[in-house]
CSV table of C-alpha atoms in Angstrom, one decimal:
chain,number,residue,atom,x,y,z
A,1,MET,CA,-56.8,73.7,-28.4
A,2,SER,CA,-54.6,71.4,-30.4
A,3,GLN,CA,-51.5,73.1,-29.1
A,4,ALA,CA,-52.6,72.6,-25.6
A,5,LEU,CA,-53.1,68.9,-26.2
A,6,LYS,CA,-49.7,68.7,-27.7
A,7,PHE,CA,-48.1,70.4,-24.7
A,8,ILE,CA,-50.0,68.2,-22.3
A,9,GLY,CA,-48.9,65.1,-24.2
A,10,GLY,CA,-45.3,66.2,-24.3
A,11,ALA,CA,-45.3,66.9,-20.6
A,12,GLY,CA,-46.9,63.5,-19.9
A,13,ALA,CA,-44.2,61.8,-22.0
A,14,GLY,CA,-41.5,63.7,-20.2
A,15,ALA,CA,-42.9,62.9,-16.8
A,16,LEU,CA,-43.1,59.2,-17.8
A,17,ILE,CA,-39.6,59.2,-18.9
A,18,ALA,CA,-38.5,60.9,-15.7
A,19,GLY,CA,-40.5,58.4,-13.7
A,20,VAL,CA,-38.9,55.5,-15.4
A,21,TYR,CA,-35.4,57.0,-14.9
A,22,LEU,CA,-36.1,57.6,-11.2
A,23,ILE,CA,-37.4,54.1,-10.6
A,24,GLN,CA,-34.4,52.6,-12.4
A,25,ASN,CA,-31.9,54.7,-10.4
A,26,SER,CA,-33.7,54.3,-7.1
A,27,LEU,CA,-33.4,50.5,-6.9
A,28,TYR,CA,-30.4,48.2,-7.0
A,29,THR,CA,-29.9,44.5,-6.4
A,30,VAL,CA,-27.5,42.8,-3.9
A,31,GLU,CA,-26.6,39.4,-5.1
A,32,GLY,CA,-26.3,36.3,-2.8
A,33,GLY,CA,-23.1,36.2,-0.8
A,34,HIS,CA,-22.7,40.0,-0.9
A,35,ARG,CA,-23.4,43.0,1.4
A,36,SER,CA,-23.8,46.6,0.6
A,37,ILE,CA,-23.4,50.0,2.3
A,38,LEU,CA,-24.5,53.4,1.1
A,39,PHE,CA,-22.4,56.5,0.6
A,40,SER,CA,-24.4,59.7,1.1
A,41,ARG,CA,-23.3,62.9,-0.5
A,42,LEU,CA,-24.6,64.7,2.6
A,43,GLY,CA,-23.5,62.4,5.5
A,44,GLY,CA,-20.8,60.2,4.0
A,45,LEU,CA,-20.6,56.4,4.7
A,46,GLN,CA,-23.6,55.0,6.5
A,47,GLU,CA,-23.2,52.4,9.3
A,48,LYS,CA,-26.1,50.3,8.2
A,49,GLY,CA,-25.5,47.4,5.9
A,50,TYR,CA,-27.9,45.8,3.5
A,51,LYS,CA,-28.3,42.0,2.8
A,52,GLU,CA,-29.3,40.3,-0.4
A,53,GLY,CA,-32.3,41.6,-2.3
A,54,LEU,CA,-33.7,44.7,-3.9
A,55,ILE,CA,-32.6,47.9,-2.1
A,56,PHE,CA,-33.9,51.4,-2.4
A,57,LYS,CA,-31.7,54.5,-2.7
A,58,VAL,CA,-32.1,58.1,-3.5
A,59,PRO,CA,-30.8,58.9,-7.0
A,60,TRP,CA,-27.8,61.1,-7.1
A,61,LEU,CA,-27.7,61.4,-3.3
A,62,HIS,CA,-26.8,57.7,-2.5
A,63,THR,CA,-24.0,55.5,-4.0
A,64,PRO,CA,-24.1,51.8,-3.2
A,65,ILE,CA,-20.8,50.0,-2.2
A,66,ILE,CA,-21.1,46.3,-2.6
A,67,TYR,CA,-18.7,43.8,-0.9
A,68,ASP,CA,-18.3,40.1,-1.6
A,69,ILE,CA,-18.4,38.5,1.8
A,70,ARG,CA,-17.6,35.0,0.6
A,71,ALA,CA,-14.3,33.3,1.4
A,72,THR,CA,-11.8,34.1,-1.3
A,73,PRO,CA,-8.7,31.9,-1.8
A,74,ARG,CA,-5.3,33.5,-2.3
A,75,ARG,CA,-1.8,32.0,-2.6
A,76,ILE,CA,1.1,34.0,-1.3
A,77,THR,CA,4.8,32.9,-1.7
A,78,SER,CA,7.4,34.4,0.6
A,79,PRO,CA,11.2,33.9,0.8
A,80,THR,CA,12.2,33.6,4.4
A,81,GLY,CA,15.3,32.7,6.4
A,82,SER,CA,15.5,29.8,8.8
A,83,LYS,CA,17.2,29.6,12.2
A,84,ASP,CA,20.3,28.0,10.5
A,85,LEU,CA,20.5,30.8,7.9
A,86,GLN,CA,18.9,28.8,5.1
A,87,THR,CA,16.8,30.6,2.4
A,88,ILE,CA,13.4,28.9,2.2
A,89,ASN,CA,10.5,29.6,-0.1
A,90,ILE,CA,7.1,29.0,1.6
A,91,SER,CA,3.8,29.1,-0.2
A,92,LEU,CA,0.8,29.9,1.9
A,93,ARG,CA,-2.9,29.4,0.9
A,94,VAL,CA,-5.3,31.8,2.7
A,95,LEU,CA,-9.1,31.9,2.6
A,96,SER,CA,-10.2,35.4,3.6
A,97,ARG,CA,-13.4,37.4,3.8
A,98,PRO,CA,-14.4,40.8,5.2
A,99,ASP,CA,-16.3,41.1,8.5
A,100,PRO,CA,-19.9,41.8,7.4
A,101,VAL,CA,-20.5,43.9,10.5
A,102,LYS,CA,-17.6,46.2,9.9
A,103,LEU,CA,-17.9,46.9,6.2
A,104,THR,CA,-18.0,50.7,6.9
A,105,ASN,CA,-14.6,50.6,8.6
A,106,ILE,CA,-13.2,48.5,5.8
A,107,ALA,CA,-14.5,50.9,3.1
A,108,ARG,CA,-13.2,53.9,5.1
A,109,ARG,CA,-9.7,52.5,5.8
A,110,LEU,CA,-9.0,50.0,3.0
A,111,GLY,CA,-11.5,50.2,0.2
A,112,LEU,CA,-12.7,47.4,-2.1
A,113,ASP,CA,-9.2,45.9,-2.7
A,114,PHE,CA,-8.5,45.2,1.0
A,115,ASN,CA,-7.0,41.8,0.3
A,116,ASP,CA,-4.3,43.2,-2.0
A,117,ARG,CA,-3.5,45.9,0.5
A,118,VAL,CA,-3.3,43.8,3.7
A,119,LEU,CA,-2.7,40.1,3.1
A,120,PRO,CA,0.8,40.2,1.3
A,121,SER,CA,2.3,42.4,4.0
A,122,ILE,CA,1.0,40.5,7.1
A,123,VAL,CA,1.7,37.1,5.5
A,124,ASN,CA,5.3,38.0,4.9
A,125,GLU,CA,5.6,39.4,8.4
A,126,ILE,CA,4.2,36.4,10.2
A,127,LEU,CA,6.1,33.8,8.0
A,128,LYS,CA,9.4,35.5,8.6
A,129,SER,CA,8.8,35.7,12.4
A,130,VAL,CA,7.7,32.0,12.7
A,131,VAL,CA,10.2,30.4,10.3
A,132,ALA,CA,13.1,32.1,12.0
A,133,GLN,CA,12.4,30.0,15.1
A,134,PHE,CA,13.0,26.6,13.3
A,135,ASN,CA,15.9,25.0,11.4
A,136,ALA,CA,15.4,24.0,7.8
A,137,SER,CA,15.1,20.3,8.7
A,138,GLN,CA,12.5,21.1,11.5
A,139,LEU,CA,10.3,22.8,8.9
A,140,ILE,CA,9.8,19.4,7.3
A,141,THR,CA,9.6,17.2,10.4
A,142,GLN,CA,7.5,19.7,12.4
A,143,ARG,CA,5.4,21.1,9.6
A,144,GLN,CA,2.1,20.8,11.4
A,145,MET,CA,3.5,22.8,14.4
A,146,VAL,CA,4.8,25.5,12.0
A,147,SER,CA,1.4,25.6,10.2
A,148,ASP,CA,-0.5,26.0,13.5
A,149,MET,CA,1.7,28.8,14.7
A,150,VAL,CA,1.4,30.7,11.4
A,151,ARG,CA,-2.4,30.2,11.4
A,152,GLU,CA,-2.8,31.4,15.0
A,153,GLN,CA,-0.7,34.5,14.6
A,154,LEU,CA,-2.0,35.4,11.1
A,155,VAL,CA,-5.7,35.2,12.3
A,156,GLU,CA,-4.9,37.5,15.2
A,157,ARG,CA,-3.1,39.9,12.9
A,158,ALA,CA,-5.9,40.0,10.3
A,159,ARG,CA,-8.5,40.9,13.0
A,160,ASP,CA,-6.8,44.3,13.3
A,161,PHE,CA,-7.9,45.0,9.7
A,162,ASP,CA,-11.5,43.6,10.2
A,163,ILE,CA,-10.6,40.6,8.0
A,164,ILE,CA,-11.7,37.1,8.9
A,165,LEU,CA,-9.4,34.2,7.8
A,166,GLU,CA,-11.3,31.0,7.3
A,167,ASP,CA,-8.2,28.8,6.7
A,168,VAL,CA,-4.4,29.1,6.5
A,169,ALA,CA,-2.4,26.2,5.2
A,170,ILE,CA,1.2,25.7,4.0
A,171,THR,CA,1.1,24.3,0.5
A,172,ASP,CA,4.7,24.2,-0.5
A,173,VAL,CA,8.2,24.4,1.1
A,174,SER,CA,11.2,24.6,-1.2
A,175,PHE,CA,14.9,25.0,-0.5
A,176,THR,CA,17.8,26.3,-2.4
A,177,PRO,CA,19.6,23.9,-4.8
A,178,GLN,CA,22.7,24.0,-2.7
A,179,TYR,CA,20.8,22.9,0.4
A,180,THR,CA,18.9,20.2,-1.5
A,181,ALA,CA,22.2,18.8,-2.8
A,182,ALA,CA,23.7,18.8,0.7
A,183,VAL,CA,20.7,17.0,2.1
A,184,GLU,CA,20.8,14.4,-0.7
A,185,ALA,CA,24.6,13.8,-0.1
A,186,LYS,CA,23.9,13.4,3.6
A,187,GLN,CA,21.1,10.8,3.0
A,188,ILE,CA,23.4,8.9,0.6
A,189,ALA,CA,26.2,8.8,3.2
A,190,GLN,CA,23.7,7.6,5.9
A,191,GLN,CA,22.5,4.8,3.6
A,192,GLU,CA,26.0,3.8,2.8
A,193,ALA,CA,26.8,3.6,6.5
A,194,GLN,CA,23.7,1.5,7.1
A,195,ARG,CA,24.6,-0.8,4.3
A,196,SER,CA,28.2,-1.2,5.6
A,197,ALA,CA,26.8,-2.0,9.1
A,198,PHE,CA,24.4,-4.5,7.5
A,199,LEU,CA,27.3,-6.2,5.6
A,200,VAL,CA,29.3,-6.5,8.8
A,201,GLU,CA,26.4,-8.0,10.6
A,202,LYS,CA,25.7,-10.4,7.7
A,203,ALA,CA,29.4,-11.5,7.7
A,204,GLY,CA,29.2,-12.2,11.5
A,205,GLN,CA,26.0,-14.2,11.0
A,206,GLU,CA,27.5,-16.2,8.2
A,207,ARG,CA,30.6,-16.9,10.3
A,208,GLN,CA,28.5,-18.0,13.3
A,209,GLN,CA,26.4,-20.2,10.9
A,210,LYS,CA,29.6,-21.9,9.6
A,211,ILE,CA,30.8,-22.5,13.1
A,212,VAL,CA,27.5,-24.0,14.1
A,213,GLN,CA,27.5,-26.1,10.9
A,214,ALA,CA,31.0,-27.4,11.5
A,215,GLU,CA,30.2,-28.3,15.1
A,216,GLY,CA,27.1,-30.1,13.9
A,217,GLU,CA,29.1,-32.0,11.3
A,218,ALA,CA,31.7,-32.9,13.9
A,219,ARG,CA,29.1,-34.1,16.3
A,220,ALA,CA,27.4,-36.1,13.6
A,221,ALA,CA,30.7,-37.8,12.7
A,222,LEU,CA,31.4,-38.6,16.3
A,223,MET,CA,27.9,-40.1,16.8
A,224,LEU,CA,28.3,-42.1,13.5
A,225,GLY,CA,31.6,-43.4,14.7
A,226,GLU,CA,30.2,-44.4,18.0
A,227,ALA,CA,27.2,-46.1,16.4
A,228,ILE,CA,29.5,-48.1,14.1
A,229,ALA,CA,31.8,-49.0,16.9
A,230,ASN,CA,29.0,-50.2,19.2
A,231,ASN,CA,27.0,-51.9,16.5
A,232,PRO,CA,28.9,-53.6,13.6
A,233,GLY,CA,25.5,-54.2,11.9
A,234,PHE,CA,25.1,-50.5,11.3
A,235,LEU,CA,27.3,-50.7,8.2
A,236,LYS,CA,25.2,-53.6,6.9
A,237,LEU,CA,22.1,-51.5,7.4
A,238,ARG,CA,23.6,-48.6,5.5
A,239,ARG,CA,24.5,-51.0,2.7
A,240,ILE,CA,20.9,-52.2,2.5
A,241,GLN,CA,19.7,-48.5,2.4
A,242,ALA,CA,22.2,-47.7,-0.3
A,243,ALA,CA,21.0,-50.7,-2.3
A,244,ARG,CA,17.4,-49.6,-2.0
A,245,HIS,CA,18.4,-46.1,-3.3
A,246,ILE,CA,20.3,-47.6,-6.2
A,247,ALA,CA,17.6,-50.0,-7.1
A,248,GLY,CA,14.9,-47.2,-7.0
A,249,THR,CA,17.0,-45.0,-9.3
A,250,MET,CA,17.6,-47.8,-11.7
A,251,ALA,CA,13.9,-48.8,-11.7
A,252,LYS,CA,12.9,-45.4,-13.0
A,253,SER,CA,15.3,-45.7,-16.0
A,254,GLN,CA,13.9,-46.9,-19.3
A,255,ASN,CA,17.0,-49.0,-19.9
A,256,LYS,CA,17.3,-52.5,-18.4
A,257,THR,CA,20.4,-52.9,-16.3
A,258,TYR,CA,21.5,-56.0,-14.4
A,259,LEU,CA,23.6,-55.5,-11.3
A,260,SER,CA,25.3,-58.0,-9.2
A,261,SER,CA,24.8,-58.2,-5.4
A,262,ASP,CA,28.2,-56.7,-5.0
A,263,SER,CA,27.2,-53.6,-7.1
A,264,LEU,CA,24.1,-53.3,-5.0
A,265,PHE,CA,26.0,-53.7,-1.7
A,266,LEU,CA,23.8,-56.7,-0.9
A,267,ASN,CA,26.5,-59.3,-0.4
A,268,ILE,CA,26.3,-59.0,3.3
A,269,ARG,CA,28.7,-61.9,3.7
A,270,ASP,CA,31.5,-60.2,1.8
A,271,THR,CA,34.0,-59.7,4.6
A,272,GLU,CA,36.5,-58.1,2.3
A,273,ARG,CA,34.2,-55.1,1.8
A,274,ASP,CA,33.7,-54.8,5.6
A,275,GLU,CA,37.4,-54.9,6.1
A,276,LYS,CA,37.8,-52.0,3.6
A,277,LEU,CA,35.1,-50.0,5.5
A,278,PHE,CA,36.6,-50.9,8.8
A,279,SER,CA,40.1,-49.9,7.7
A,280,PHE,CA,39.1,-46.2,8.1
A,281,GLY,CA,39.2,-46.7,11.9
A,282,LEU,CA,35.5,-47.2,12.4
A,283,GLU,CA,35.9,-50.6,14.2
A,284,PRO,CA,38.4,-50.9,17.0
A,285,GLU,CA,38.5,-54.7,17.0
A,286,PHE,CA,39.3,-54.7,13.2
A,287,GLU,CA,41.9,-52.1,13.7
A,288,ALA,CA,43.5,-54.0,16.5
A,289,ALA,CA,43.5,-57.1,14.4
A,290,THR,CA,45.0,-55.4,11.4
A,291,THR,CA,47.7,-53.6,13.4
A,292,ALA,CA,48.8,-56.8,15.4
A,293,PRO,CA,52.3,-58.1,14.5
A,294,ILE,CA,52.3,-61.1,12.2
A,295,PRO,CA,54.1,-64.1,14.0
A,296,GLU,CA,57.3,-65.3,12.4
A,297,ALA,CA,57.1,-68.7,10.6
A,298,ALA,CA,59.1,-71.6,12.0
A,299,PRO,CA,62.5,-72.1,10.4
A,300,ILE,CA,62.7,-74.8,7.8
A,301,PRO,CA,65.3,-77.5,8.9
A,302,GLU,CA,68.3,-77.9,6.8
A,303,ALA,CA,68.4,-81.0,4.6
A,304,ALA,CA,70.9,-83.7,5.3
A,305,PRO,CA,73.9,-83.8,3.1
A,306,ILE,CA,73.6,-86.2,0.2
A,307,PRO,CA,76.3,-88.9,0.5
A,308,GLU,CA,78.7,-89.2,-2.3
A,309,ALA,CA,78.1,-92.0,-4.8
A,310,ALA,CA,80.4,-95.0,-4.7
A,311,PRO,CA,82.9,-95.1,-7.6
A,312,ILE,CA,81.9,-97.2,-10.5
A,313,PRO,CA,84.3,-100.2,-10.8
A,314,GLU,CA,86.2,-100.4,-14.0
A,315,ALA,CA,84.9,-103.0,-16.4
A,316,ALA,CA,86.7,-106.1,-16.6
A,317,ALA,CA,88.9,-106.6,-19.6
A,318,ILE,CA,87.4,-108.6,-22.2
């Protein structure tokens, strides 16, 4: 009896262990952002896909294959040749994910490492075909157009492998050191040419400014001469203004200074000073007066000859 109980207890423990093993191997979990398909030892890959959650499988008969269907970033650098035979290194950032509906085809054709098998080859192919249509300078000035063409062709090419590209962007464009040095030399030459043109234009503007300034000074001198000629009191007005300026300057000084009316140009009756000012040709009447010939003086009449004195008579003899 005791042996039977031991046998039954051992069998029950074995059944319990087997049940726990079957339960653990009959269920698996699909995490968020993943999809799974089952491989059957009898029928191969199944077309049905399973979403997130707890999934049942037959132990030993079914093997789950889980794919991450979230967008995965990948950066690929490819050396390409431009239209003008320049070597250019272009870095491309690609966001890719598998098509959830066609996971069975991906597993059958590419496996789990589909990105490593497909993306490097198609990216190099598309980049070389697109970049060959542009010059090196156009890759910078028309970068958006190049990026759009690469994205469009790369998306179409990836669909052949059941891969969805969420985004394609050019992150870096680098040239060879020789081409970079040539571009810098060209830019420096253009800047020097622009600077030379600016200096030439500046010299022309300065010359025109001097001409206008000289014409203005000549016009001002002419108008000043006409004002002095037409109004002799103009000089007296200028003398009064000069006196006001001198007086204002001396008033601001801490030293006491006494000036005569001549020093302050206030002696308006000083005709000598006017004559000195008029002597520069500012007053026609004064110039005419100063240049008129001086009349000759009347000749002085000759004095009458002095008569000789009469001889003194000799003294009488004593």
